[in-house]
Short mmCIF file of C-alpha atoms in Angstrom, two decimals:
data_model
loop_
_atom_site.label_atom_id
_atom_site.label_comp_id
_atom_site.label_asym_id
_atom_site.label_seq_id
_atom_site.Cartn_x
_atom_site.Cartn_y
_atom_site.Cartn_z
CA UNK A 1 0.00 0.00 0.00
CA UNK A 2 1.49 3.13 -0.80
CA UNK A 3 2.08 5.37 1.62
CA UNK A 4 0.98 8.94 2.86
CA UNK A 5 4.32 10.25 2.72
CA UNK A 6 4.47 9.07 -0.83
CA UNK A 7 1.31 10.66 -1.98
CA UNK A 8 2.07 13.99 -0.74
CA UNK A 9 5.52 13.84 -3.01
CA UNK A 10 3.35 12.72 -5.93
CA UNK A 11 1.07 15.95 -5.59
CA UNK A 12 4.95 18.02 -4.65
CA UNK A 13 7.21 16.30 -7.11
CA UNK A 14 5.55 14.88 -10.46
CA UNK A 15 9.07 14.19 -11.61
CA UNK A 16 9.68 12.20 -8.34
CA UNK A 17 6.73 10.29 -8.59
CA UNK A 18 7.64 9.20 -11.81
CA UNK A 19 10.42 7.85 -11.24
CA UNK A 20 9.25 5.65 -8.29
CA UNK A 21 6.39 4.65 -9.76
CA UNK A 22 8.66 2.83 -12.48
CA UNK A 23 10.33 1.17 -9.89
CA UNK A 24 7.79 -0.35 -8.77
CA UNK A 25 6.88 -1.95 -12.28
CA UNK A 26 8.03 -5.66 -13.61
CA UNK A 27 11.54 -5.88 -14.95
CA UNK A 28 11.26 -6.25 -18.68
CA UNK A 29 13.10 -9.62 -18.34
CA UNK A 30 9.97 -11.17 -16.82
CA UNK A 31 7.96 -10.15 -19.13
CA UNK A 32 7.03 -12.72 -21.48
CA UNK A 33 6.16 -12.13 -25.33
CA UNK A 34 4.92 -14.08 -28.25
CA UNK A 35 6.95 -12.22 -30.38
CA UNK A 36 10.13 -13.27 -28.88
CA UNK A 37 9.21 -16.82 -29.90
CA UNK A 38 10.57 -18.55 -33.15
CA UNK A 39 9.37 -21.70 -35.00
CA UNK A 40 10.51 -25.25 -34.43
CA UNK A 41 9.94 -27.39 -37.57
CA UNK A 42 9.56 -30.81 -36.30
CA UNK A 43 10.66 -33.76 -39.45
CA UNK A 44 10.83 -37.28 -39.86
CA UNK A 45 13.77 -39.54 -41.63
CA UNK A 46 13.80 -42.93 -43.09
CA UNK A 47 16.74 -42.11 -44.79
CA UNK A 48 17.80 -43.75 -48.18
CA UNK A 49 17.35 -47.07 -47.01
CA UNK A 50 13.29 -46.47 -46.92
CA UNK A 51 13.23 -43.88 -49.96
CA UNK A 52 15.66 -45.53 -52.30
CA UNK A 53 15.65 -49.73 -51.29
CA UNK A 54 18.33 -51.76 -50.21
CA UNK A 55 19.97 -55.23 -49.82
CA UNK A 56 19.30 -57.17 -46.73
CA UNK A 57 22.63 -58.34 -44.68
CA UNK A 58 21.84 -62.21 -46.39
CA UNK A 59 20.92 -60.74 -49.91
CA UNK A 60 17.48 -59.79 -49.92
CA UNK A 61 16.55 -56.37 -52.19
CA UNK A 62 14.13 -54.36 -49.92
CA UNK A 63 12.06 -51.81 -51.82
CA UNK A 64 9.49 -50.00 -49.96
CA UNK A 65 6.31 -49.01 -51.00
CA UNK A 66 4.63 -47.35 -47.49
CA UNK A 67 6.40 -47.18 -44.09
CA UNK A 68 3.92 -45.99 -41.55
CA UNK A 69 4.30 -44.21 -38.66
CA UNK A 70 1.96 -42.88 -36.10
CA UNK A 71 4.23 -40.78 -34.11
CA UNK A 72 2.39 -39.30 -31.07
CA UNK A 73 3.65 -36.89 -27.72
CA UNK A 74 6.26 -35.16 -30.00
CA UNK A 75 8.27 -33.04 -27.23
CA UNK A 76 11.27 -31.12 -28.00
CA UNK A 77 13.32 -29.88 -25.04
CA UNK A 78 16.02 -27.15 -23.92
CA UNK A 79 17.98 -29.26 -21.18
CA UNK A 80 20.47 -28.70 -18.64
CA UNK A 81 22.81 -30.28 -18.56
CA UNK A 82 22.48 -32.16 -21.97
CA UNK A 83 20.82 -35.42 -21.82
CA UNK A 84 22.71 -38.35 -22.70
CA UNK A 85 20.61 -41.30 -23.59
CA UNK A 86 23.28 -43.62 -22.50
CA UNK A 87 23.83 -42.52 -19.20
CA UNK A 88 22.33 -42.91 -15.89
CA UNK A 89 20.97 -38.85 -15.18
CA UNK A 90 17.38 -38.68 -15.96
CA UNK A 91 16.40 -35.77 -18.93
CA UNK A 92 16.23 -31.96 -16.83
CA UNK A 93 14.18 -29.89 -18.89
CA UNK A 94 14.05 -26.08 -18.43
CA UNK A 95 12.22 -25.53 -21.21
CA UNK A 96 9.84 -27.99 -23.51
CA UNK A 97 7.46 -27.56 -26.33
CA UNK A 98 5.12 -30.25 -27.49
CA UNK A 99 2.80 -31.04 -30.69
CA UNK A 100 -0.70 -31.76 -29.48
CA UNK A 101 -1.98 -34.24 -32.05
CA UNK A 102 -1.04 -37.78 -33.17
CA UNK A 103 1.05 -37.12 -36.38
CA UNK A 104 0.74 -40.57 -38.83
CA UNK A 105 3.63 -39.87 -41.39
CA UNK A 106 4.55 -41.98 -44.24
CA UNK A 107 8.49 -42.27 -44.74
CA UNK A 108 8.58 -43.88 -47.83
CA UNK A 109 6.49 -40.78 -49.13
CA UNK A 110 7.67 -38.71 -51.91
CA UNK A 111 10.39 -38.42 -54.54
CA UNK A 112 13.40 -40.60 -54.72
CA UNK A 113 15.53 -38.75 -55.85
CA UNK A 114 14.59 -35.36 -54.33
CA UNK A 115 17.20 -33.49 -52.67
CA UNK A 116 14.74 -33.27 -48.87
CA UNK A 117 14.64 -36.74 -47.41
CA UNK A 118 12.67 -35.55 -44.49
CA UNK A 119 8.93 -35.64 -44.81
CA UNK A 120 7.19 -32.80 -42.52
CA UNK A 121 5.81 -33.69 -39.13
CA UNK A 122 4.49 -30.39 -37.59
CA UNK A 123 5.62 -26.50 -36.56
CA UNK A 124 5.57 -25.33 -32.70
CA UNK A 125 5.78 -22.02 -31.86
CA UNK A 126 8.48 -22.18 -29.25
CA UNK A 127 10.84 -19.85 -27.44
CA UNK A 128 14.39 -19.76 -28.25
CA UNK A 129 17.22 -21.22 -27.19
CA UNK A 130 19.07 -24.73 -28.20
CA UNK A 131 16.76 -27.26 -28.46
CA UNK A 132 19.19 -30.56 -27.73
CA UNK A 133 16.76 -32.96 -26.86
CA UNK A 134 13.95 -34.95 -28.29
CA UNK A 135 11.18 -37.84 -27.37
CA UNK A 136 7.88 -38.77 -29.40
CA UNK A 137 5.90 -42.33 -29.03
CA UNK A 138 4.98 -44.90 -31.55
CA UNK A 139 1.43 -44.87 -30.99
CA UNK A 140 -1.32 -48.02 -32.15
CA UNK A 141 -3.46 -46.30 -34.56
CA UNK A 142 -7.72 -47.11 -34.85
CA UNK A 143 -6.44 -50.50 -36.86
CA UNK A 144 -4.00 -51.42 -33.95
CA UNK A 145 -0.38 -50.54 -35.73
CA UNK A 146 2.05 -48.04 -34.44
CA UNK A 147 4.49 -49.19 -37.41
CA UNK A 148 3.48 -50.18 -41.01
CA UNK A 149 6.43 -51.95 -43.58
CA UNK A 150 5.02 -52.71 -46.89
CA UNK A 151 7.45 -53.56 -49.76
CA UNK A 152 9.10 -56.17 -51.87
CA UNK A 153 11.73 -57.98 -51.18
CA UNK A 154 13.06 -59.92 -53.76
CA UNK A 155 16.36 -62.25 -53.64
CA UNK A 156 17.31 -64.56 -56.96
CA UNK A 157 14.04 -65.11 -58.93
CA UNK A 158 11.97 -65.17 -55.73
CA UNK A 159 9.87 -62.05 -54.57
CA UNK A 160 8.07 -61.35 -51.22
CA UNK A 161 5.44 -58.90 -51.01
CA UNK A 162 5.17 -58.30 -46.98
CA UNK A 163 3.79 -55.81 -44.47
CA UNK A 164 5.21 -55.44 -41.49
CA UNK A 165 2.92 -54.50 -38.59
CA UNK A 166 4.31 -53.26 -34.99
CA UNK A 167 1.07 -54.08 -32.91
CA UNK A 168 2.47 -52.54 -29.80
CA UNK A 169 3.65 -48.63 -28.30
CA UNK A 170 6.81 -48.04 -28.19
CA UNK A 171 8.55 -44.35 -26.55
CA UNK A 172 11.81 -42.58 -27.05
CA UNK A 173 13.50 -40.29 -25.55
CA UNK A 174 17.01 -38.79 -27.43
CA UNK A 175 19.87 -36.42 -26.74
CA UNK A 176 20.80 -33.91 -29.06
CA UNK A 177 20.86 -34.53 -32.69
CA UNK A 178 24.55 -35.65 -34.42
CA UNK A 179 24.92 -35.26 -37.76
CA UNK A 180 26.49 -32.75 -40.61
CA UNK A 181 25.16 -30.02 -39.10
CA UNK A 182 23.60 -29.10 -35.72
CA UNK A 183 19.85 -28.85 -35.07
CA UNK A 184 17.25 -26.81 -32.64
CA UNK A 185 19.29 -24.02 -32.58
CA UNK A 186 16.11 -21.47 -31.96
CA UNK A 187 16.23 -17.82 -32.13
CA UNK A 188 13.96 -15.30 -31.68
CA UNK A 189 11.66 -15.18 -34.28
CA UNK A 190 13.88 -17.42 -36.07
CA UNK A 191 12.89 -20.75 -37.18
CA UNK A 192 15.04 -24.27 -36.21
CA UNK A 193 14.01 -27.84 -37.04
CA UNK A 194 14.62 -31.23 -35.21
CA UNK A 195 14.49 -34.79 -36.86
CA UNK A 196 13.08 -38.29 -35.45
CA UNK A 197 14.92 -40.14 -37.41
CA UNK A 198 14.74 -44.17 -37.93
CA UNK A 199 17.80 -47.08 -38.69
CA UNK A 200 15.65 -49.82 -40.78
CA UNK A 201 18.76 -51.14 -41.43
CA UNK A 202 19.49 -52.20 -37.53
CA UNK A 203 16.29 -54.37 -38.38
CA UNK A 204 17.60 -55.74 -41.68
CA UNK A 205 21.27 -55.61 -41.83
CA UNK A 206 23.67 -53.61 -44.47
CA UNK A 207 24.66 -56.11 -47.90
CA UNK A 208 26.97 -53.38 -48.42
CA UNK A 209 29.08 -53.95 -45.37
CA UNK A 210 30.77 -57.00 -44.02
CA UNK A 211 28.94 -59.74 -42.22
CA UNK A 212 31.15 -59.02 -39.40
CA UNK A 213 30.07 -55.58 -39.00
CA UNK A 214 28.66 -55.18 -35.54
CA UNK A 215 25.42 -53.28 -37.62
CA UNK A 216 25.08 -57.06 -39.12
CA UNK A 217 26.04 -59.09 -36.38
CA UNK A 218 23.02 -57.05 -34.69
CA UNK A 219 20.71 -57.45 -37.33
CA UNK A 220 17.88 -60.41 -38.13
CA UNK A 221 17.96 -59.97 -42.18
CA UNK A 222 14.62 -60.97 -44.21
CA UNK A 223 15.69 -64.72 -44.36
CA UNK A 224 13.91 -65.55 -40.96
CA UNK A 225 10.81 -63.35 -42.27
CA UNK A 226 11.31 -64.94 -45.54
CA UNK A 227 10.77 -68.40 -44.58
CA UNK A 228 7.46 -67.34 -42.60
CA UNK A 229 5.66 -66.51 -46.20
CA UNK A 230 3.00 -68.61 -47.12
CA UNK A 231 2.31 -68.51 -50.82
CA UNK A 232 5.49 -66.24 -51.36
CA UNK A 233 3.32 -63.38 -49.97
CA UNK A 234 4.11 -62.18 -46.04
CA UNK A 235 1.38 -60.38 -44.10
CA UNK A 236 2.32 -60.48 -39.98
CA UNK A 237 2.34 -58.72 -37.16
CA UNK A 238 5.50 -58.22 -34.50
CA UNK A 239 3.54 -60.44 -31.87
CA UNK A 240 3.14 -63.33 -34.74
CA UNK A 241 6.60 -63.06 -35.48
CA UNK A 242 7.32 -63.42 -31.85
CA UNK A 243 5.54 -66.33 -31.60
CA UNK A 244 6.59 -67.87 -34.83
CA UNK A 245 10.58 -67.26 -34.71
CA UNK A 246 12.81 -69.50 -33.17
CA UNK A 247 13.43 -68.07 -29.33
CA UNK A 248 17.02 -66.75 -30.08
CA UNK A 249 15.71 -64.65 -33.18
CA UNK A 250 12.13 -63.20 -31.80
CA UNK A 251 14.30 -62.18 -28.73
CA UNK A 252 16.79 -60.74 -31.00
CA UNK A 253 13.43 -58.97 -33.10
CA UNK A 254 12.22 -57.82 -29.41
CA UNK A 255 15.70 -55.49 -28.97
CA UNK A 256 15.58 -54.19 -32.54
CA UNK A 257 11.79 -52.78 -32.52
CA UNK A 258 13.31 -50.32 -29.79
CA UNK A 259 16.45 -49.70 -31.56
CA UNK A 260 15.13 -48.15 -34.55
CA UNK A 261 15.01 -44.23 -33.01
CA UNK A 262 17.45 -42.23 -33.27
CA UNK A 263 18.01 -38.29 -34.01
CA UNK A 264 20.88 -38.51 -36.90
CA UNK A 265 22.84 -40.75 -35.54
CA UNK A 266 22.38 -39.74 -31.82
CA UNK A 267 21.01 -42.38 -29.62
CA UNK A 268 17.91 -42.86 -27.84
CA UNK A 269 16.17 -44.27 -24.83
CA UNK A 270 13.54 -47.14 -25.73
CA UNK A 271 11.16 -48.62 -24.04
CA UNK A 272 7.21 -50.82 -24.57
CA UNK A 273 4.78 -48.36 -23.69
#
């Protein structure tokens, strides 16, 4: 409450009165603006291995014709310190943005051979700062799927059609993005983008590297799916091919569902939702 004293100076001193009366006002570092906020482009990446085909680690030509995700809980975050997926400190946020919406995107959507291999997932209007962490969900959509594969695969004179289907929910949660160039680096009324991207080839394997990579060693192939076709057509979920592997590779299958996340080639946290 302001005082008497202070009132009478007001009526004595307007100049006075002024000047306290801005000091009483908010610092114009706590005041908060829309204006001061940038955009964060948000983008998914199959890379080359979804848009352009490749060869299975035991010779099997993968082209794909739709690869399905239903991405969902999209949160970008401005963390201190930075969050390392691979060590034992839980993700500190001090800032975070979110999309609102389920996003289903289609990686194996658009041209070849165009020069953008990321396909859109959504904008936030965010504040700035660096941006060096990332988590979204694969989310079951009304048919059940959180993951679709469809393609050809084709080894020799034989050819698979097959879809894929990930039947369960699946969350990750990644450090800052490592690539050619760095990402989420926001500023005011700027605009940065950040990329979920996803390794089919841990699933498959790499023909173009030795068997005794430790990519391949990793890696199931087609073969195991291959044999599964009935009719040299494969339609199956991830809990059939649990069920239908041998034990050693539908364990194996159970690792590499959650090790397909990654931002570049920065590593994530997985886990069954």
């Amino acid at each position: 409450m302001l005082s008497r004293r202070f009132l009478i100076n007001c009526l004595l001193g307007p100049i006075i009165c002024g000047v306290l009366l801005a000091s009483c006002q908010s610092s114009p570092e706590k005041v908060s603006s829309k204006t001061s906020q940038g955009i964060l482009t948000i983008r998914a990446n199959g890379e080359d291995f979804i848009r352009q085909g490749f060869t299975s680690k035991d010779g099997w030509h993968l082209d794909f014709k739709r690869v399905a995700v239903n991405l969902g809980a999209v949160t970008a975050y401005q963390t201190a310190p930075s969050f390392d997926p691979e060590g034992s400190q839980p993700l500190r946020a001090k800032q975070q943005v979110s999309l609102e919406d389920t996003q289903p995107v289609d990686l194996a959507a658009g041209d070849r051979t165009a020069e953008t291999k990321t396909i859109l997932v959504g904008t936030i209007p965010a504040p700035p700062g660096h941006y060096n962490a990332l988590s979204w969900q694969l989310l079951k959509d009304a048919a059940g799927y959180s993951l679709v594969l469809q393609g050809l695969a084709q080894k020799g004179a034989q050819q698979i059609p097959f879809t894929l289907k990930l039947d369960r929910n699946v969350a990750f949660v990644c450090g800052d993005y490592v690539g050619e160039e760095r990402k989420g680096l926001l500023t005011s009324a700027g605009q940065a983008d950040l990329e979920a991207t996803f390794h089919f080839d841990h699933l498959f394997g790499d023909g173009s590297l030795s068997s005794e990579d430790e990519l391949n060693r990793g890696a199931l192939g087609f073969g195991p799916l291959a044999q599964l076709a009935t009719q040299n057509r494969l339609e199956i979920t991830a809990s059939e091919l649990a069920r239908q592997l041998p034990p050693e590779e539908a364990q194996k299958l159970e690792t590499l569902w959650l090790s397909l996340g990654h931002v570049g080639e920065g590593h994530c946290q997985a886990k069954y939702l």
